[in-house]
Amino acid sequence: MADNRDGMNYAPKGKPAPVVKPGEFVIAAIALDHGHVYGMCNGLVEAGATLKWVYDADAKKVEHFVKEFPGVKAADSEAEILNDPEVKLVCSAAVTNLRCALGIRVMQAGKDYFTDKAPLTSLEQLEAAKETVRQTGRKYMVYYSERLHVEAAVFAGQLIEQGAIGTPIHIDGFGPHRIGDPKGRPDWFYKKEQYGGILCDIGSHQIEQFLFYCGVKDAVVKYSEVGNYGHPDYPELEDFGDAVLVGDNGATQHFRVDWFTPDGLSTWGDGRTFILGTKGYIELRKYVNVGMMDKTSNHVFLVNQDGEQHFEVTGKVGYPYFGQLILDCIHRTENAMTQEHAFKAAELCVRAQLQAERIK
Amino acid sequence: MADNRDGMNYAPKGKPAPVVKPGEFVIAAIALDHGHVYGMCNGLVEAGATLKWVYDADAKKVEHFVKEFPGVKAADSEAEILNDPEVKLVCSAAVTNLRCALGIRVMQAGKDYFTDKAPLTSLEQLEAAKETVRQTGRKYMVYYSERLHVEAAVFAGQLIEQGAIGTPIHIDGFGPHRIGDPKGRPDWFYKKEQYGGILCDIGSHQIEQFLFYCGVKDAVVKYSEVGNYGHPDYPELEDFGDAVLVGDNGATQHFRVDWFTPDGLSTWGDGRTFILGTKGYIELRKYVNVGMMDKTSNHVFLVNQDGEQHFEVTGKVGYPYFGQLILDCIHRTENAMTQEHAFKAAELCVRAQLQAERIK
């Protein structure tokens, strides 16, 4: 860990280890429409889960998945997985507007659900998901990867918890993404009803971070806007969006998301998070320390009464979420993430999208 | 200039030199309430202006000013300066809500006016200033120092003009400031009617940058908010504010300003500007490259199809505004800044302030 000053006061907690023995917590993957499902399964397998099954209607996607996870069995149908009493949790990355319906089927089969973000695309879906959670007692958990699966972001949570910046009062989040070859994306990526709009889709990461870092239980979307500034061939694609939220404790957030990562950036997006507190601030340069060309990531800058500190935490923090999630499923606790939190982030990203002004 | 890649395509234009000979363009300073007046006079003197007079009711402030600018004469009254036909332009940094009245007196005396930002604090003042400009043909120019007197910011304008990031579509601006010992500030700093509110005061820098970098002629303040999160002893101080603007060409801006620079930061504020374009983006770290502890400033990061580039431009760009302003005054041109631009930024910062929600 780099530290440019004496007296470093903060250090990452230890890297998490597997929390269960092989076979103790069996999971499956259904619906491989988004590549995030690999990260989701990786995280859980590293934390000790046993990945037993995979199912997708697209045999090619299944074939690729099986290569990544040798030992996983290709199921003949979704039902084969849902009917297996050994399976405790189903991971999925379906087309966004189909994630809720799948989750309801999973929970009704008595299993916990772990979906890629955004977890749903409408308030009606949210109500149905909540109702099914109430009825079944199962979990509808979400892979908000830009916090849960980024060591800089995990470390920021630890710093805030340790009081390093006092009370957080404002967050700025930038979520730029590279679109790459537009033709390399599936059709649903360009259909708003299916991907849910940019604020719902990649904005969901941002809102979840606001709730988490600022200790916000509820919030109001004060203003939001979207536009298509550079992709006229894809009229339903929103390539830019931003929003301002105010939390129930007075903390505020602005975030912007976009599909304008330049070709020359050395990674897919210069994701940033700036957390301003009453006693200091934190900047995260999650995936690149721009302009340094040193292939590093997970840069954390902390400024408070002790000075300016720079941490590079790749490989030093790990991802405690996954082990916590497994233990939550086993013990019916909520240490990884509460259901209320997961649903509140989902609700707010849908609301930000619904009330967004179309600027361009 | 540091460059981490081959093929650097962009370079600052040459440093400006004096544009007039000694005595050719005579200026004076009236009202030294804010230290910015030193920067304003420095900029003009470096560009060739002759600083003849200074006046302030506070003899101590005058004494200090005369030490900084040997050769300047202390006038007995404002009138002595306004009655001197040699004086072509009056620089001033009055208490914010008095800047307009002084400007009107200056213009009615046949001289151009150069005021610290914010140039005024109400729409009524704006109307009066506009009317006086119409009647007198004089200029009401503004020292938006965070762009005009920061080499990184000047260079960013050159990069955009050269097409380095395509069409600018969004700006994020952070204007954190250090309050220092709260008792070291004058009374008016804490009286909202006098300082104008945080969005009007330090927000004015931000809005001016939006208009300039994005080529915006007019804009709407879509949302703005202010709060006092950490200074209960000063209830009229707004220590945080932010706003979202949409320009007439579809470009958007979010900025936040605050008085929460931590004690441990190596300078007064980690001012940043992020300009997102259709073909790339620019980040400015104006006063510090946080965490590097190398005492450098004016860091410009440019990312586009050519890769990631890092420029450190201190001493390499200069401040063309001041020489342009002198020539504008002599030739009645508008190369430094148009009157419309100066007033539009003023109008929008007042509007952002007027419609701001009080969050905390």
PDB file of N, CA and C in Angstrom, chain B residues 292-353:
ATOM      1  N   MET B 292      -0.224  13.419  -4.094  1.00  0.00           N
ATOM      2  CA  MET B 292       1.123  13.323  -4.666  1.00  0.00           C
ATOM      3  C   MET B 292       2.138  14.095  -3.828  1.00  0.00           C
ATOM      4  N   MET B 293       1.668  15.086  -3.062  1.00  0.00           N
ATOM      5  CA  MET B 293       2.523  15.854  -2.148  1.00  0.00           C
ATOM      6  C   MET B 293       3.751  16.421  -2.852  1.00  0.00           C
ATOM      7  N   ASP B 294       3.585  16.876  -4.072  1.00  0.00           N
ATOM      8  CA  ASP B 294       4.736  17.400  -4.820  1.00  0.00           C
ATOM      9  C   ASP B 294       4.612  18.898  -5.089  1.00  0.00           C
ATOM     10  N   LYS B 295       3.631  19.533  -4.474  1.00  0.00           N
ATOM     11  CA  LYS B 295       3.477  20.999  -4.549  1.00  0.00           C
ATOM     12  C   LYS B 295       3.229  21.505  -5.965  1.00  0.00           C
ATOM     13  N   THR B 296       2.829  20.647  -6.854  1.00  0.00           N
ATOM     14  CA  THR B 296       2.558  21.095  -8.220  1.00  0.00           C
ATOM     15  C   THR B 296       1.082  21.452  -8.356  1.00  0.00           C
ATOM     16  N   SER B 297       0.772  22.123  -9.448  1.00  0.00           N
ATOM     17  CA  SER B 297      -0.621  22.469  -9.720  1.00  0.00           C
ATOM     18  C   SER B 297      -0.819  22.514 -11.228  1.00  0.00           C
ATOM     19  N   ASN B 298      -2.022  22.897 -11.641  1.00  0.00           N
ATOM     20  CA  ASN B 298      -2.330  23.012 -13.072  1.00  0.00           C
ATOM     21  C   ASN B 298      -2.133  21.698 -13.831  1.00  0.00           C
ATOM     22  N   HIS B 299      -2.702  20.645 -13.280  1.00  0.00           N
ATOM     23  CA  HIS B 299      -2.657  19.349 -13.953  1.00  0.00           C
ATOM     24  C   HIS B 299      -3.862  19.199 -14.871  1.00  0.00           C
ATOM     25  N   VAL B 300      -3.565  18.843 -16.102  1.00  0.00           N
ATOM     26  CA  VAL B 300      -4.611  18.671 -17.110  1.00  0.00           C
ATOM     27  C   VAL B 300      -4.511  17.245 -17.636  1.00  0.00           C
ATOM     28  N   PHE B 301      -5.599  16.516 -17.556  1.00  0.00           N
ATOM     29  CA  PHE B 301      -5.657  15.159 -18.086  1.00  0.00           C
ATOM     30  C   PHE B 301      -6.600  15.167 -19.279  1.00  0.00           C
ATOM     31  N   LEU B 302      -6.086  14.655 -20.383  1.00  0.00           N
ATOM     32  CA  LEU B 302      -6.880  14.609 -21.615  1.00  0.00           C
ATOM     33  C   LEU B 302      -6.953  13.161 -22.072  1.00  0.00           C
ATOM     34  N   VAL B 303      -8.151  12.685 -22.269  1.00  0.00           N
ATOM     35  CA  VAL B 303      -8.337  11.320 -22.783  1.00  0.00           C
ATOM     36  C   VAL B 303      -9.209  11.410 -24.022  1.00  0.00           C
ATOM     37  N   ASN B 304      -8.703  10.867 -25.117  1.00  0.00           N
ATOM     38  CA  ASN B 304      -9.508  10.810 -26.349  1.00  0.00           C
ATOM     39  C   ASN B 304      -9.017   9.613 -27.171  1.00  0.00           C
ATOM     40  N   GLN B 305      -9.271   9.643 -28.453  1.00  0.00           N
ATOM     41  CA  GLN B 305      -8.889   8.481 -29.269  1.00  0.00           C
ATOM     42  C   GLN B 305      -7.380   8.250 -29.270  1.00  0.00           C
ATOM     43  N   ASP B 306      -6.601   9.265 -28.962  1.00  0.00           N
ATOM     44  CA  ASP B 306      -5.146   9.132 -28.978  1.00  0.00           C
ATOM     45  C   ASP B 306      -4.570   8.557 -27.683  1.00  0.00           C
ATOM     46  N   GLY B 307      -5.392   8.358 -26.688  1.00  0.00           N
ATOM     47  CA  GLY B 307      -4.884   7.805 -25.438  1.00  0.00           C
ATOM     48  C   GLY B 307      -5.103   8.757 -24.277  1.00  0.00           C
ATOM     49  N   GLU B 308      -4.355   8.476 -23.210  1.00  0.00           N
ATOM     50  CA  GLU B 308      -4.422   9.299 -22.007  1.00  0.00           C
ATOM     51  C   GLU B 308      -3.198  10.214 -21.978  1.00  0.00           C
ATOM     52  N   GLN B 309      -3.429  11.490 -21.810  1.00  0.00           N
ATOM     53  CA  GLN B 309      -2.309  12.420 -21.726  1.00  0.00           C
ATOM     54  C   GLN B 309      -2.409  13.236 -20.449  1.00  0.00           C
ATOM     55  N   HIS B 310      -1.238  13.519 -19.885  1.00  0.00           N
ATOM     56  CA  HIS B 310      -1.170  14.285 -18.644  1.00  0.00           C
ATOM     57  C   HIS B 310      -0.243  15.464 -18.873  1.00  0.00           C
ATOM     58  N   PHE B 311      -0.767  16.662 -18.712  1.00  0.00           N
ATOM     59  CA  PHE B 311       0.014  17.888 -18.864  1.00  0.00           C
ATOM     60  C   PHE B 311       0.100  18.596 -17.519  1.00  0.00           C
ATOM     61  N   GLU B 312       1.255  19.142 -17.230  1.00  0.00           N
ATOM     62  CA  GLU B 312       1.370  19.990 -16.050  1.00  0.00           C
ATOM     63  C   GLU B 312       1.819  21.332 -16.593  1.00  0.00           C
ATOM     64  N   VAL B 313       0.911  22.314 -16.545  1.00  0.00           N
ATOM     65  CA  VAL B 313       1.109  23.509 -17.367  1.00  0.00           C
ATOM     66  C   VAL B 313       1.455  24.774 -16.585  1.00  0.00           C
ATOM     67  N   THR B 314       1.829  24.620 -15.326  1.00  0.00           N
ATOM     68  CA  THR B 314       2.207  25.817 -14.560  1.00  0.00           C
ATOM     69  C   THR B 314       3.345  26.557 -15.268  1.00  0.00           C
ATOM     70  N   GLY B 315       3.140  27.838 -15.489  1.00  0.00           N
ATOM     71  CA  GLY B 315       4.171  28.662 -16.125  1.00  0.00           C
ATOM     72  C   GLY B 315       4.241  28.535 -17.625  1.00  0.00           C
ATOM     73  N   LYS B 316       3.349  27.737 -18.205  1.00  0.00           N
ATOM     74  CA  LYS B 316       3.455  27.460 -19.644  1.00  0.00           C
ATOM     75  C   LYS B 316       2.350  28.063 -20.486  1.00  0.00           C
ATOM     76  N   VAL B 317       1.318  28.552 -19.860  1.00  0.00           N
ATOM     77  CA  VAL B 317       0.156  29.016 -20.612  1.00  0.00           C
ATOM     78  C   VAL B 317      -0.079  30.509 -20.422  1.00  0.00           C
ATOM     79  N   GLY B 318       0.106  30.959 -19.203  1.00  0.00           N
ATOM     80  CA  GLY B 318      -0.166  32.368 -18.928  1.00  0.00           C
ATOM     81  C   GLY B 318      -1.654  32.661 -18.890  1.00  0.00           C
ATOM     82  N   TYR B 319      -1.954  33.952 -18.843  1.00  0.00           N
ATOM     83  CA  TYR B 319      -3.334  34.395 -18.630  1.00  0.00           C
ATOM     84  C   TYR B 319      -3.711  35.430 -19.680  1.00  0.00           C
ATOM     85  N   PRO B 320      -4.094  34.972 -20.849  1.00  0.00           N
ATOM     86  CA  PRO B 320      -4.335  35.924 -21.943  1.00  0.00           C
ATOM     87  C   PRO B 320      -5.471  36.904 -21.679  1.00  0.00           C
ATOM     88  N   TYR B 321      -6.321  36.576 -20.719  1.00  0.00           N
ATOM     89  CA  TYR B 321      -7.493  37.408 -20.470  1.00  0.00           C
ATOM     90  C   TYR B 321      -7.139  38.873 -20.229  1.00  0.00           C
ATOM     91  N   PHE B 322      -6.080  39.099 -19.449  1.00  0.00           N
ATOM     92  CA  PHE B 322      -5.821  40.463 -18.982  1.00  0.00           C
ATOM     93  C   PHE B 322      -5.379  41.389 -20.117  1.00  0.00           C
ATOM     94  N   GLY B 323      -4.504  40.871 -20.958  1.00  0.00           N
ATOM     95  CA  GLY B 323      -4.103  41.679 -22.107  1.00  0.00           C
ATOM     96  C   GLY B 323      -5.263  41.904 -23.059  1.00  0.00           C
ATOM     97  N   GLN B 324      -6.066  40.869 -23.235  1.00  0.00           N
ATOM     98  CA  GLN B 324      -7.240  41.018 -24.111  1.00  0.00           C
ATOM     99  C   GLN B 324      -8.202  42.058 -23.549  1.00  0.00           C
ATOM    100  N   LEU B 325      -8.345  42.053 -22.226  1.00  0.00           N
ATOM    101  CA  LEU B 325      -9.268  43.010 -21.604  1.00  0.00           C
ATOM    102  C   LEU B 325      -8.779  44.446 -21.818  1.00  0.00           C
ATOM    103  N   ILE B 326      -7.485  44.642 -21.656  1.00  0.00           N
ATOM    104  CA  ILE B 326      -6.930  45.983 -21.891  1.00  0.00           C
ATOM    105  C   ILE B 326      -7.206  46.424 -23.329  1.00  0.00           C
ATOM    106  N   LEU B 327      -6.927  45.538 -24.264  1.00  0.00           N
ATOM    107  CA  LEU B 327      -7.139  45.900 -25.676  1.00  0.00           C
ATOM    108  C   LEU B 327      -8.624  46.099 -25.974  1.00  0.00           C
ATOM    109  N   ASP B 328      -9.473  45.281 -25.327  1.00  0.00           N
ATOM    110  CA  ASP B 328     -10.924  45.480 -25.495  1.00  0.00           C
ATOM    111  C   ASP B 328     -11.345  46.867 -25.028  1.00  0.00           C
ATOM    112  N   CYS B 329     -10.765  47.298 -23.913  1.00  0.00           N
ATOM    113  CA  CYS B 329     -11.132  48.623 -23.382  1.00  0.00           C
ATOM    114  C   CYS B 329     -10.670  49.728 -24.326  1.00  0.00           C
ATOM    115  N   ILE B 330      -9.489  49.524 -24.895  1.00  0.00           N
ATOM    116  CA  ILE B 330      -8.943  50.553 -25.799  1.00  0.00           C
ATOM    117  C   ILE B 330      -9.708  50.575 -27.119  1.00  0.00           C
ATOM    118  N   HIS B 331      -9.953  49.377 -27.665  1.00  0.00           N
ATOM    119  CA  HIS B 331     -10.525  49.301 -29.018  1.00  0.00           C
ATOM    120  C   HIS B 331     -12.028  49.057 -29.018  1.00  0.00           C
ATOM    121  N   ARG B 332     -12.646  48.960 -27.833  1.00  0.00           N
ATOM    122  CA  ARG B 332     -14.081  48.695 -27.690  1.00  0.00           C
ATOM    123  C   ARG B 332     -14.474  47.393 -28.399  1.00  0.00           C
ATOM    124  N   THR B 333     -13.620  46.393 -28.277  1.00  0.00           N
ATOM    125  CA  THR B 333     -13.907  45.051 -28.794  1.00  0.00           C
ATOM    126  C   THR B 333     -14.326  44.150 -27.633  1.00  0.00           C
ATOM    127  N   GLU B 334     -14.580  42.878 -27.918  1.00  0.00           N
ATOM    128  CA  GLU B 334     -15.009  41.938 -26.871  1.00  0.00           C
ATOM    129  C   GLU B 334     -14.278  40.608 -26.994  1.00  0.00           C
ATOM    130  N   ASN B 335     -12.968  40.663 -27.098  1.00  0.00           N
ATOM    131  CA  ASN B 335     -12.210  39.418 -27.250  1.00  0.00           C
ATOM    132  C   ASN B 335     -11.950  38.717 -25.925  1.00  0.00           C
ATOM    133  N   ALA B 336     -11.776  39.473 -24.861  1.00  0.00           N
ATOM    134  CA  ALA B 336     -11.523  38.847 -23.554  1.00  0.00           C
ATOM    135  C   ALA B 336     -12.784  38.131 -23.081  1.00  0.00           C
ATOM    136  N   MET B 337     -13.907  38.820 -23.187  1.00  0.00           N
ATOM    137  CA  MET B 337     -15.181  38.279 -22.710  1.00  0.00           C
ATOM    138  C   MET B 337     -16.273  39.229 -23.193  1.00  0.00           C
ATOM    139  N   THR B 338     -17.351  38.672 -23.676  1.00  0.00           N
ATOM    140  CA  THR B 338     -18.433  39.574 -24.083  1.00  0.00           C
ATOM    141  C   THR B 338     -19.207  40.035 -22.849  1.00  0.00           C
ATOM    142  N   GLN B 339     -19.835  41.203 -22.983  1.00  0.00           N
ATOM    143  CA  GLN B 339     -20.673  41.699 -21.898  1.00  0.00           C
ATOM    144  C   GLN B 339     -21.831  40.739 -21.641  1.00  0.00           C
ATOM    145  N   GLU B 340     -22.359  40.208 -22.732  1.00  0.00           N
ATOM    146  CA  GLU B 340     -23.488  39.273 -22.625  1.00  0.00           C
ATOM    147  C   GLU B 340     -23.100  38.052 -21.780  1.00  0.00           C
ATOM    148  N   HIS B 341     -21.903  37.525 -22.028  1.00  0.00           N
ATOM    149  CA  HIS B 341     -21.417  36.362 -21.290  1.00  0.00           C
ATOM    150  C   HIS B 341     -21.252  36.695 -19.803  1.00  0.00           C
ATOM    151  N   ALA B 342     -20.624  37.822 -19.528  1.00  0.00           N
ATOM    152  CA  ALA B 342     -20.393  38.206 -18.125  1.00  0.00           C
ATOM    153  C   ALA B 342     -21.721  38.348 -17.392  1.00  0.00           C
ATOM    154  N   PHE B 343     -22.691  38.971 -18.028  1.00  0.00           N
ATOM    155  CA  PHE B 343     -23.991  39.169 -17.382  1.00  0.00           C
ATOM    156  C   PHE B 343     -24.793  37.867 -17.305  1.00  0.00           C
ATOM    157  N   LYS B 344     -24.660  37.012 -18.314  1.00  0.00           N
ATOM    158  CA  LYS B 344     -25.428  35.755 -18.282  1.00  0.00           C
ATOM    159  C   LYS B 344     -24.960  34.874 -17.126  1.00  0.00           C
ATOM    160  N   ALA B 345     -23.655  34.793 -16.937  1.00  0.00           N
ATOM    161  CA  ALA B 345     -23.145  34.020 -15.796  1.00  0.00           C
ATOM    162  C   ALA B 345     -23.660  34.615 -14.490  1.00  0.00           C
ATOM    163  N   ALA B 346     -23.656  35.943 -14.410  1.00  0.00           N
ATOM    164  CA  ALA B 346     -24.151  36.609 -13.200  1.00  0.00           C
ATOM    165  C   ALA B 346     -25.630  36.285 -12.982  1.00  0.00           C
ATOM    166  N   GLU B 347     -26.402  36.382 -14.041  1.00  0.00           N
ATOM    167  CA  GLU B 347     -27.837  36.110 -13.944  1.00  0.00           C
ATOM    168  C   GLU B 347     -28.091  34.686 -13.458  1.00  0.00           C
ATOM    169  N   LEU B 348     -27.370  33.740 -14.045  1.00  0.00           N
ATOM    170  CA  LEU B 348     -27.636  32.338 -13.701  1.00  0.00           C
ATOM    171  C   LEU B 348     -27.210  32.006 -12.279  1.00  0.00           C
ATOM    172  N   CYS B 349     -26.155  32.641 -11.793  1.00  0.00           N
ATOM    173  CA  CYS B 349     -25.771  32.338 -10.410  1.00  0.00           C
ATOM    174  C   CYS B 349     -26.779  32.943  -9.442  1.00  0.00           C
ATOM    175  N   VAL B 350     -27.339  34.091  -9.781  1.00  0.00           N
ATOM    176  CA  VAL B 350     -28.411  34.650  -8.942  1.00  0.00           C
ATOM    177  C   VAL B 350     -29.648  33.746  -9.002  1.00  0.00           C
ATOM    178  N   ARG B 351     -29.991  33.289 -10.185  1.00  0.00           N
ATOM    179  CA  ARG B 351     -31.168  32.411 -10.300  1.00  0.00           C
ATOM    180  C   ARG B 351     -30.961  31.098  -9.544  1.00  0.00           C
ATOM    181  N   ALA B 352     -29.771  30.512  -9.681  1.00  0.00           N
ATOM    182  CA  ALA B 352     -29.478  29.272  -8.941  1.00  0.00           C
ATOM    183  C   ALA B 352     -29.680  29.500  -7.451  1.00  0.00           C
ATOM    184  N   GLN B 353     -29.238  30.655  -6.993  1.00  0.00           N
ATOM    185  CA  GLN B 353     -29.366  30.973  -5.569  1.00  0.00           C
ATOM    186  C   GLN B 353     -30.826  31.189  -5.182  1.00  0.00           C
TER     187      GLN B 353
END
